[in-house]
Amino acid sequence: MWDRGLLGLALAPGFPANPWVYVLYTYDAPPGRTAPVWHDTCGNANDGRCVVTGRLSRLRADGDVTTGTEQVLIHDWCQQYPSHSLGDLRFGADGMLYATAGDGASFSTVDYGQLGDPVNPCADPPGGTMAPPSAQGGALRAQDVLSAADPTGLDGAVLRLDPQTGQAAPKNPMISSADPNTRRIVGHGLRNPFRFTIRPGTSEVWTGDVGWNTWEEVNRLTNPTAGVTNFGWPCFEGANRMASYASANLGLCENLYRGAGQTAPYYTYHHTTPVVPGENCASGGDAVSGLAFYPGSGGSYPATYAGALFVADYSRGCIWVMRPDTPGGLPSPTNLEAFGQGAASPIDLAVGPGGELYYVDLGGTVRRIRHFLGNQPPTAVITATPNSGQVPLTVSFDGTSSTDPDPADDGRLSYRWDFTNDGKVDATTPTATFRYTSAGSYTAKLTVTDTLGVSASTTVTIQPGNEGPTAVIDTPVGGTEWRVGDRLRFTGHATDPQQGDLPASALSWKLRMRHCESTDNCHTHQIQDWSGVASGSFVAPDHDYPSYLELELTAIDGKGLTNTMVRRLNPRTVDLTFDSTPPGMRLSLGAATGTTPFTRTVIVGSTNTVSAPTSQLSGAMPHTFEGWSDEGAATHVITAPATATTLSATYSGTGRCGAAAGYSCTRVTGRPWLAAEGTALPPTADDGVNRVTLPFPLRLGNQSYSTAWVSSNGFVSFADPGGARPANGDLPSRELPNAAVYPFWDDLVPRQDSSVRTAVVGAAPNRRFVVEWRDVGVSGDTSAQISVQAVIAERGEIVFNYADLDGSGRERGDSATIGIETADGTNGLPYSVNAPRLGEGTSIVFSPTNRRPPGASRGPA
């Protein structure tokens, strides 16, 4: 069912002497229930209601059977959606068992735990219906280890385990935690780590993480016992912020953006570009699906492969090799080449004991890629038309698709045909015909030989006297369109020239979703199979667009001849247009983020998350989100309607300028930066305060002051603040500080070139006192460095100026207080509190009201 099932398997070291087989599989029941619940079939597994869990167990092998009972080591991994399921199992060189799993969240829309019926069936914290910024469900399960207030889940994580018990392995970085799952985790922040490998001779875990919108990742967990590695999903994809989750205003992501963030991938490749220039691989619809290291020495491949990393992509049908630049070094992303082009949907890689690469394809076959010294063998390919029919039967055989990888053999293969498998050569040309006069089943064989005498053979079965069946899909008829949630009934039949109408037992059905990167570049999700039935029904699943369904009917006759009919079922779609006031704002729909106005096509009835960032710039001015035209929250879910619809987000020029405390507030541009070159205050450590004598009496509210306290944390108080006060607060507030101006009250930290300076500009009665915090940093953000100044005029005007606001968030005030406050803490005029509303080149001006500045005329102006 979709991507669920037995996905991870590992043999214990020393097997079979150590006779344990470890399995990681989908358990057919939601948390707290006993399987089977869904009986491996859900009508619409992608509606968020078909919730399952995962199990890691070990089984004791005795030859090719198990003995004893299943030993369940872990039962966890709540999986709400049918992809991003469980992952891989491998033993490390340290003898510990490593396991991975996906986030279990929606792969078609932003999912923070707000989806499903009931909503949030995995009961992610804080419980009930999820909403930003506190939501921690859905894809955010991959960050669950960061929220210590609730039990930790294992989705989206890498585990290091004691194989005897399934508990955390010794020396795990969080082994002292009270939470048993927290103790197990050595890496997290992964979307769908379907496959991973361990670099030989090390404890390094290399995961392939299937991306969403733009990037496929190869991640390197360097030392599982040194610390927990966060790869950033869903807040990051590749090395960049995941725009649609960033737009959702989620606290867990915002905390990552303020701090060190994620560990960037070791290597990424873009969904729309070749991995290697000139390669013969598909692009788009990507899914990194296999990793394997070649040994550092030995093996049958050339020495240049020593220590190389093989990477497979199921959707592109390709395998690449990343070689080290120097012997014994790490695989180099700059030393990458196509290795297995046109591979058959690889879903796992392994290097066998003989030093050759093996891969498993989605169809269930195991394939080997061999290396030959010197001459390489050819590959024989047969096309036979027809392969069955009435006697006498004339068949056209074509072997011209046979190939040889050696340039010297190109076009120089020789051919030998044996049409009846009697050991005689019947033809020696690339194409030939043969007439079968007797009914039966014959094996036709082609042998091709290169110029050095190396041969390869292949066969095809021919059945004269037997005509194959014809499969017919009766319903749904061609041209049928569906909407999410529609129940579609299917019926079909098959006839055979010899057997007549075939029974239902001769019929089998497959339903699959073709998930497309573009309208003509798709990969496949198998949804459901039915065997031995002539009819049935299914519910059209939720999915993003472009995508469509394929319904396949196969009939098999009594002699094994088959016929297949496939019907494409397209979805009914609708255009959603996004606009904003003012235009040009960045809004998100599912995985896509665009600049308004823009239009996206979605499937009617599909579930879509739309997001508007709390604050963003327009024309270099910060703007604050005010509301959606459908009155939804900044991030909310919409069900795609049947008719074209426009949604508009309204933003207002940011800041809460108004009038209070005897002042009015305005935002202006073009105010000069008045560099405070007069006095550099004595250096202080972090959280320092300097008391200064004012150059002239300064008025704030109805009081005049001659002394000020300049805090290193971005404020000037005209009464003793009792310290530097690194923790900002609301305005007004009776708590200290009071009688203060706050151009940027936050936990500021000194850098090597930082300083706090003062200066007096102008002559009486138009003097201005300038306090400047130059090139200061912001705690918790290693890259932030800004300059701020307060300019207090003798006539009463107060101006805040800002420079070097290059980043977002912390630099623009998302954890700062900006405003003024009078002496008793009951009257103040806040511009913003904990909101990123500052703009480069924009000043905030507080002008006194109902008060004449010193020297002002008493007469009319």
PDB file of N, CA, C and O in Angstrom, residues 663-664 671 699-701 718 740-742 790-793 796-800 819-820 844-848:
ATOM      1  N   TYR A 663       3.660  61.885  22.703  1.00  0.00           N
ATOM      2  CA  TYR A 663       4.381  61.840  21.439  1.00  0.00           C
ATOM      3  C   TYR A 663       3.512  61.212  20.363  1.00  0.00           C
ATOM      4  O   TYR A 663       2.585  60.429  20.647  1.00  0.00           O
ATOM      5  N   SER A 664       3.829  61.539  19.130  1.00  0.00           N
ATOM      6  CA  SER A 664       3.285  60.815  17.983  1.00  0.00           C
ATOM      7  C   SER A 664       4.454  60.168  17.248  1.00  0.00           C
ATOM      8  O   SER A 664       5.580  60.666  17.275  1.00  0.00           O
ATOM      9  N   ARG A 671      16.413  60.014   6.474  1.00  0.00           N
ATOM     10  CA  ARG A 671      17.057  60.709   7.584  1.00  0.00           C
ATOM     11  C   ARG A 671      18.555  60.396   7.584  1.00  0.00           C
ATOM     12  O   ARG A 671      18.964  59.251   7.362  1.00  0.00           O
ATOM     13  N   ARG A 699      14.248  66.330  27.861  1.00  0.00           N
ATOM     14  CA  ARG A 699      12.889  66.115  28.333  1.00  0.00           C
ATOM     15  C   ARG A 699      12.352  64.806  27.762  1.00  0.00           C
ATOM     16  O   ARG A 699      12.554  64.480  26.591  1.00  0.00           O
ATOM     17  N   LEU A 700      11.674  64.050  28.625  1.00  0.00           N
ATOM     18  CA  LEU A 700      10.946  62.863  28.211  1.00  0.00           C
ATOM     19  C   LEU A 700       9.616  62.915  28.933  1.00  0.00           C
ATOM     20  O   LEU A 700       9.576  62.899  30.177  1.00  0.00           O
ATOM     21  N   GLY A 701       8.566  63.012  28.159  1.00  0.00           N
ATOM     22  CA  GLY A 701       7.276  63.239  28.775  1.00  0.00           C
ATOM     23  C   GLY A 701       7.253  64.618  29.398  1.00  0.00           C
ATOM     24  O   GLY A 701       7.651  65.609  28.786  1.00  0.00           O
ATOM     25  N   PHE A 718      16.762  57.239  31.694  1.00  0.00           N
ATOM     26  CA  PHE A 718      17.053  58.470  32.424  1.00  0.00           C
ATOM     27  C   PHE A 718      16.827  58.300  33.919  1.00  0.00           C
ATOM     28  O   PHE A 718      16.828  59.267  34.671  1.00  0.00           O
ATOM     29  N   ALA A 740      12.699  55.782  29.641  1.00  0.00           N
ATOM     30  CA  ALA A 740      13.741  55.306  28.736  1.00  0.00           C
ATOM     31  C   ALA A 740      13.310  55.420  27.288  1.00  0.00           C
ATOM     32  O   ALA A 740      12.112  55.490  26.971  1.00  0.00           O
ATOM     33  N   VAL A 741      14.312  55.448  26.415  1.00  0.00           N
ATOM     34  CA  VAL A 741      14.098  55.305  24.968  1.00  0.00           C
ATOM     35  C   VAL A 741      14.750  53.989  24.565  1.00  0.00           C
ATOM     36  O   VAL A 741      15.850  53.654  25.017  1.00  0.00           O
ATOM     37  N   TYR A 742      14.045  53.242  23.719  1.00  0.00           N
ATOM     38  CA  TYR A 742      14.461  51.880  23.366  1.00  0.00           C
ATOM     39  C   TYR A 742      14.603  51.757  21.842  1.00  0.00           C
ATOM     40  O   TYR A 742      13.687  51.300  21.162  1.00  0.00           O
ATOM     41  N   ALA A 790      20.156  56.293  18.751  1.00  0.00           N
ATOM     42  CA  ALA A 790      19.080  57.149  19.238  1.00  0.00           C
ATOM     43  C   ALA A 790      19.570  58.587  19.168  1.00  0.00           C
ATOM     44  O   ALA A 790      20.639  58.919  19.692  1.00  0.00           O
ATOM     45  N   VAL A 791      18.789  59.456  18.507  1.00  0.00           N
ATOM     46  CA  VAL A 791      19.124  60.876  18.360  1.00  0.00           C
ATOM     47  C   VAL A 791      18.049  61.669  19.105  1.00  0.00           C
ATOM     48  O   VAL A 791      16.886  61.702  18.681  1.00  0.00           O
ATOM     49  N   ILE A 792      18.429  62.291  20.217  1.00  0.00           N
ATOM     50  CA  ILE A 792      17.477  63.001  21.077  1.00  0.00           C
ATOM     51  C   ILE A 792      17.742  64.503  20.930  1.00  0.00           C
ATOM     52  O   ILE A 792      18.829  64.996  21.271  1.00  0.00           O
ATOM     53  N   ALA A 793      16.753  65.222  20.397  1.00  0.00           N
ATOM     54  CA  ALA A 793      16.923  66.646  20.081  1.00  0.00           C
ATOM     55  C   ALA A 793      16.589  67.517  21.291  1.00  0.00           C
ATOM     56  O   ALA A 793      15.726  67.194  22.119  1.00  0.00           O
ATOM     57  N   GLY A 796      13.068  68.276  21.655  1.00  0.00           N
ATOM     58  CA  GLY A 796      12.156  67.228  22.100  1.00  0.00           C
ATOM     59  C   GLY A 796      11.967  66.058  21.150  1.00  0.00           C
ATOM     60  O   GLY A 796      11.452  65.012  21.549  1.00  0.00           O
ATOM     61  N   GLU A 797      12.339  66.203  19.907  1.00  0.00           N
ATOM     62  CA  GLU A 797      12.161  65.098  18.960  1.00  0.00           C
ATOM     63  C   GLU A 797      13.139  63.968  19.275  1.00  0.00           C
ATOM     64  O   GLU A 797      14.282  64.199  19.646  1.00  0.00           O
ATOM     65  N   ILE A 798      12.665  62.717  19.102  1.00  0.00           N
ATOM     66  CA  ILE A 798      13.497  61.527  19.315  1.00  0.00           C
ATOM     67  C   ILE A 798      13.477  60.713  18.017  1.00  0.00           C
ATOM     68  O   ILE A 798      12.395  60.401  17.486  1.00  0.00           O
ATOM     69  N   VAL A 799      14.664  60.370  17.512  1.00  0.00           N
ATOM     70  CA  VAL A 799      14.761  59.637  16.252  1.00  0.00           C
ATOM     71  C   VAL A 799      15.598  58.378  16.470  1.00  0.00           C
ATOM     72  O   VAL A 799      16.666  58.433  17.101  1.00  0.00           O
ATOM     73  N   PHE A 800      15.107  57.233  15.940  1.00  0.00           N
ATOM     74  CA  PHE A 800      15.877  55.990  15.940  1.00  0.00           C
ATOM     75  C   PHE A 800      16.320  55.721  14.497  1.00  0.00           C
ATOM     76  O   PHE A 800      15.483  55.674  13.581  1.00  0.00           O
ATOM     77  N   GLY A 819      10.651  51.553  21.160  1.00  0.00           N
ATOM     78  CA  GLY A 819       9.660  52.529  21.592  1.00  0.00           C
ATOM     79  C   GLY A 819      10.208  53.452  22.658  1.00  0.00           C
ATOM     80  O   GLY A 819      11.417  53.499  22.912  1.00  0.00           O
ATOM     81  N   ILE A 820       9.299  54.207  23.312  1.00  0.00           N
ATOM     82  CA  ILE A 820       9.669  55.115  24.405  1.00  0.00           C
ATOM     83  C   ILE A 820       8.718  54.891  25.564  1.00  0.00           C
ATOM     84  O   ILE A 820       7.601  54.386  25.384  1.00  0.00           O
ATOM     85  N   ILE A 844      12.544  55.828  12.693  1.00  0.00           N
ATOM     86  CA  ILE A 844      11.332  55.970  13.490  1.00  0.00           C
ATOM     87  C   ILE A 844      11.460  57.295  14.246  1.00  0.00           C
ATOM     88  O   ILE A 844      12.440  57.508  14.969  1.00  0.00           O
ATOM     89  N   VAL A 845      10.472  58.170  14.064  1.00  0.00           N
ATOM     90  CA  VAL A 845      10.529  59.525  14.614  1.00  0.00           C
ATOM     91  C   VAL A 845       9.402  59.689  15.633  1.00  0.00           C
ATOM     92  O   VAL A 845       8.226  59.459  15.319  1.00  0.00           O
ATOM     93  N   PHE A 846       9.770  60.051  16.865  1.00  0.00           N
ATOM     94  CA  PHE A 846       8.809  60.345  17.918  1.00  0.00           C
ATOM     95  C   PHE A 846       8.789  61.871  18.097  1.00  0.00           C
ATOM     96  O   PHE A 846       9.795  62.476  18.517  1.00  0.00           O
ATOM     97  N   SER A 847       7.658  62.494  17.782  1.00  0.00           N
ATOM     98  CA  SER A 847       7.532  63.958  17.862  1.00  0.00           C
ATOM     99  C   SER A 847       6.660  64.326  19.049  1.00  0.00           C
ATOM    100  O   SER A 847       5.576  63.736  19.248  1.00  0.00           O
ATOM    101  N   PRO A 848       7.091  65.310  19.877  1.00  0.00           N
ATOM    102  CA  PRO A 848       6.280  65.698  21.043  1.00  0.00           C
ATOM    103  C   PRO A 848       4.985  66.373  20.605  1.00  0.00           C
ATOM    104  O   PRO A 848       4.928  67.082  19.593  1.00  0.00           O
TER     105      PRO A 848
END
